[in-house]
């Protein structure tokens, strides 16, 4: 899955990109979801003749240390300082306006390492938000007819919490499933053990998406663990700074 600010749609197609990811946080603030909707949705707006996916905006919002409660997250725009609130229902509605083929449910992504109580709280809130986000998606006038919605498994590096989160996410019955909150600084062993426990539970006939992984060795390992898709800014970030991924390194 490709993320790029500096390549045209033609360039991405030539590189063999299959899916382009749009960042909901940035798109909802500038130019705005309504503008994208009025231009025919994300693919038409960007001139991309292929599949599209939007994240929920949660990862960027949580990096801003917002005020979070059971209802959602209150944060300030990095563009003009204006205050916004994003709820699970709101994230589903904004992404319906953006019109990508796949939208992600709003989740809680704790930084690692984190105390067990923080991870437990993230799993609990992620499960509650998953149900609310799914309800909003299915109740939207046309989102469910033209989009798919993926749930997200959290739990940090705690295998038991990962299993709990996976089971609770499966109960909501999404169209696909993602693993979030890994590849954020933990060791490879700390990443792979809980990942293996999760992929054993996730359906094999639905997409399984590892969020935020882009190093070549890691891609091989997670594919071997049963992951179908992944995204990361790493390759294009290196490219913007003149770096190239090679067998010996960057």
C-alpha atoms as one frame of an Amber mdcrd trajectory, in Angstrom:
protein
   0.000   0.000   0.000   1.445   3.365  -1.023   1.581   6.669   0.857   3.156
   9.539  -1.065   3.011  13.314  -1.124   5.459  13.732  -3.989   4.471  11.194
  -6.643   1.773  11.553  -9.262  -0.882   8.914  -9.794   0.944   7.891 -12.967
   4.174   7.413 -11.008   2.391   5.261  -8.434   0.816   3.116 -11.131   4.209
   2.652 -12.805   5.638   1.514  -9.453   2.963  -1.163  -9.188   1.004   0.339
  -6.310  -2.244  -1.507  -5.687  -3.801   0.705  -3.013  -3.290   4.351  -2.077
  -3.866   5.411   1.530  -5.403   8.764   2.408  -4.877  10.290   5.851  -8.232
  11.194   7.370  -6.746  13.590   9.918  -5.178  15.783   7.241  -8.001  15.421
   4.713 -10.724  16.364   7.197  -8.820  19.524   8.122  -7.592  20.454   4.652
  -9.267  20.562   2.153 -12.148  19.045   4.153 -14.158  15.863   3.674 -17.021
  17.737   2.001 -14.677  19.094  -0.675 -13.374  15.599  -1.414 -16.926  14.233
  -1.542 -18.037  16.971  -3.931 -15.187  16.032  -6.259 -16.338  12.431  -6.452
 -14.408  10.890  -3.581 -10.753  10.259  -2.857  -9.865   8.398  -6.058 -11.425
  11.002  -8.347 -10.078  13.864  -6.238  -6.498  12.568  -6.553  -6.744  11.211
 -10.087  -5.946   7.697  -8.884  -7.467   4.884 -10.964  -7.228   2.182  -8.333
  -8.209   1.130  -4.844  -8.085   3.580  -1.948  -8.091   3.282   1.845  -8.455
   5.899   4.557  -7.197   5.545   8.110  -9.351   6.835  10.959  -7.037   9.721
  11.848  -6.547   8.249  15.299  -2.796   7.683  15.085  -2.088  11.315  14.196
  -4.546  12.616  16.766  -3.040  10.576  19.591   0.421  11.843  18.682  -0.924
  15.338  19.496  -1.762  14.287  23.078  -5.456  15.142  22.808  -8.054  15.153
  25.535  -9.624  11.693  25.310 -12.704  10.324  27.032 -15.198   7.573  26.291
 -16.923   9.763  23.708 -13.872  10.461  21.550 -10.829  12.689  21.200 -10.640
  16.493  21.331  -7.622  17.953  19.564  -6.260  21.113  17.985  -5.533  21.417
  14.285  -1.859  21.615  13.397  -2.861  24.020  10.619  -4.723  26.793  12.426
  -5.100  25.741  16.062  -8.850  25.236  15.781 -10.455  22.684  18.109 -12.069
  19.520  16.775 -13.678  16.425  18.259 -13.467  13.044  16.563 -15.746  10.257
  17.764 -16.024   6.693  16.432 -19.252   7.654  14.706 -17.727  10.848  13.345
 -14.703   9.008  11.974 -17.008   6.646  10.082 -19.046   9.534   8.703 -16.002
  11.571   7.638 -14.541   8.561   5.874 -17.868   7.909   4.171 -17.598  11.420
   2.721 -14.001  10.762   1.644 -15.356   7.744  -0.205 -12.382   5.386  -0.175
 -12.918   1.703  -0.892 -11.853   0.826   2.661 -12.239   2.833   5.855 -10.744
   2.097   9.275 -12.590   2.228  12.581 -11.355   4.718  15.199  -9.202   2.988
  17.814  -6.887   3.833  20.715  -3.209   3.349  19.879  -1.052   3.590  23.033
   2.633   4.397  22.800   5.055   1.611  23.722   6.325   0.679  26.184   3.185
   1.173  28.258   2.009  -0.055  31.680  -0.470  -2.927  31.661  -3.285  -0.696
  32.918  -2.773   1.632  29.940  -2.872  -1.286  27.504  -5.977  -2.712  29.201
  -7.736   0.643  28.972  -6.815   0.936  25.282  -8.202  -2.529  24.552 -11.430
  -1.739  26.402 -11.980   1.602  24.710 -10.999   0.227  21.296 -13.655  -2.487
  21.671 -16.321   0.020  22.702 -15.423   2.373  19.878 -15.406  -0.509  17.386
 -19.050  -1.281  18.116 -20.043   2.376  17.831 -18.062   2.933  14.654 -19.498
  -0.187  13.059 -23.008   0.869  13.953 -22.492   4.282  12.366 -21.023   2.698
   9.243 -23.869   0.221   8.792 -26.427   2.923   9.509 -24.990   5.395   6.993
 -27.196   5.988   3.925 -24.693   4.556   1.455 -21.331   3.802   3.118 -21.933
   0.078   3.618 -23.075  -0.278   0.006 -19.869   1.131  -1.491 -17.196   0.736
   1.177 -15.665  -1.889   3.433 -14.793  -1.181   7.058 -11.917  -2.798   8.949
 -11.643  -3.276  12.700  -8.341  -2.858  14.543  -6.741  -5.118  17.148  -4.758
  -3.443  19.931  -3.009  -4.700  23.079   0.609  -3.615  22.762   3.120  -6.439
  23.159   0.921  -8.307  25.657  -0.135 -11.518  23.929  -3.098 -12.148  26.225
  -4.450  -8.648  25.645  -3.933  -9.047  21.902  -6.002 -12.225  21.948  -8.728
 -10.508  23.972  -8.777  -7.550  21.583  -8.907  -9.839  18.546 -11.812 -11.830
  19.969 -13.770  -8.696  20.854 -13.096  -7.144  17.450 -14.251 -10.316  15.703
 -17.527 -10.144  17.633 -18.307  -6.842  15.908 -18.054  -8.557  12.503 -16.020
  -6.236  10.282 -15.215  -6.672   6.593 -11.493  -7.013   7.337  -9.135  -6.821
  10.296  -6.021  -4.830  11.093  -3.271  -5.130  13.676  -2.375  -1.719  15.089
   0.036  -0.480  17.715   3.023  -2.635  16.745   6.231  -1.767  14.872   6.531
   1.305  17.093   9.911   0.646  18.671   9.535  -2.786  20.255  11.969  -5.602
  19.404  11.158  -7.944  16.539  10.458 -10.821  18.954   8.126  -8.584  20.967
   6.258  -7.828  17.741   6.065 -11.307  16.241   4.837 -13.258  19.282   1.584
 -11.320  19.802   1.138 -11.018  16.034   1.225 -14.801  15.640  -1.397 -15.184
  18.371  -3.667 -12.695  16.601  -3.344 -14.104  13.083  -4.300 -17.545  14.390
  -7.678 -16.066  15.301  -8.380 -13.809  12.323 -10.372 -15.255   9.390  -8.286
 -16.380   6.428 -10.998 -15.386   3.946 -10.918 -11.703   4.935  -8.082  -9.153
   4.573  -5.516  -9.015   7.389  -3.678  -5.718   7.543  -0.559  -4.816   9.556
  -0.596  -1.054  10.067   2.624   0.961   9.930   5.223  -1.601   8.856   7.567
  -0.861   5.952  11.041  -2.342   6.427  11.768  -5.162   3.933  12.766  -7.781
   6.525   9.684  -7.029   8.578   7.425  -7.399   5.544   8.750 -10.895   4.876
   8.205 -11.881   8.500   4.638 -10.615   8.791   3.619 -12.137   5.452   4.945
 -15.446   6.766   2.772 -14.862   9.841  -0.336 -14.514   7.662  -0.588 -10.783
   6.918  -1.989  -9.736   3.524  -1.409  -5.983   3.425   0.597  -3.260   5.122
   1.421   0.431   4.843   4.249   2.706   5.909   5.752   6.095   5.108   9.284
   4.672   5.415  10.073   3.957   1.718   8.813   7.305   0.435  10.353   9.180
   3.378  13.741   7.693   2.538  13.208   8.575  -1.116  12.399  12.216  -0.333
  15.763  12.464   1.422  17.717  10.745  -1.339  17.764   7.276   0.226  17.227
   3.957  -1.537  16.375   0.613   0.055  18.996  -1.989  -0.925  19.994  -5.436
   0.354  22.825  -4.038   2.557  20.555  -1.299   3.917  19.530   2.277   3.104
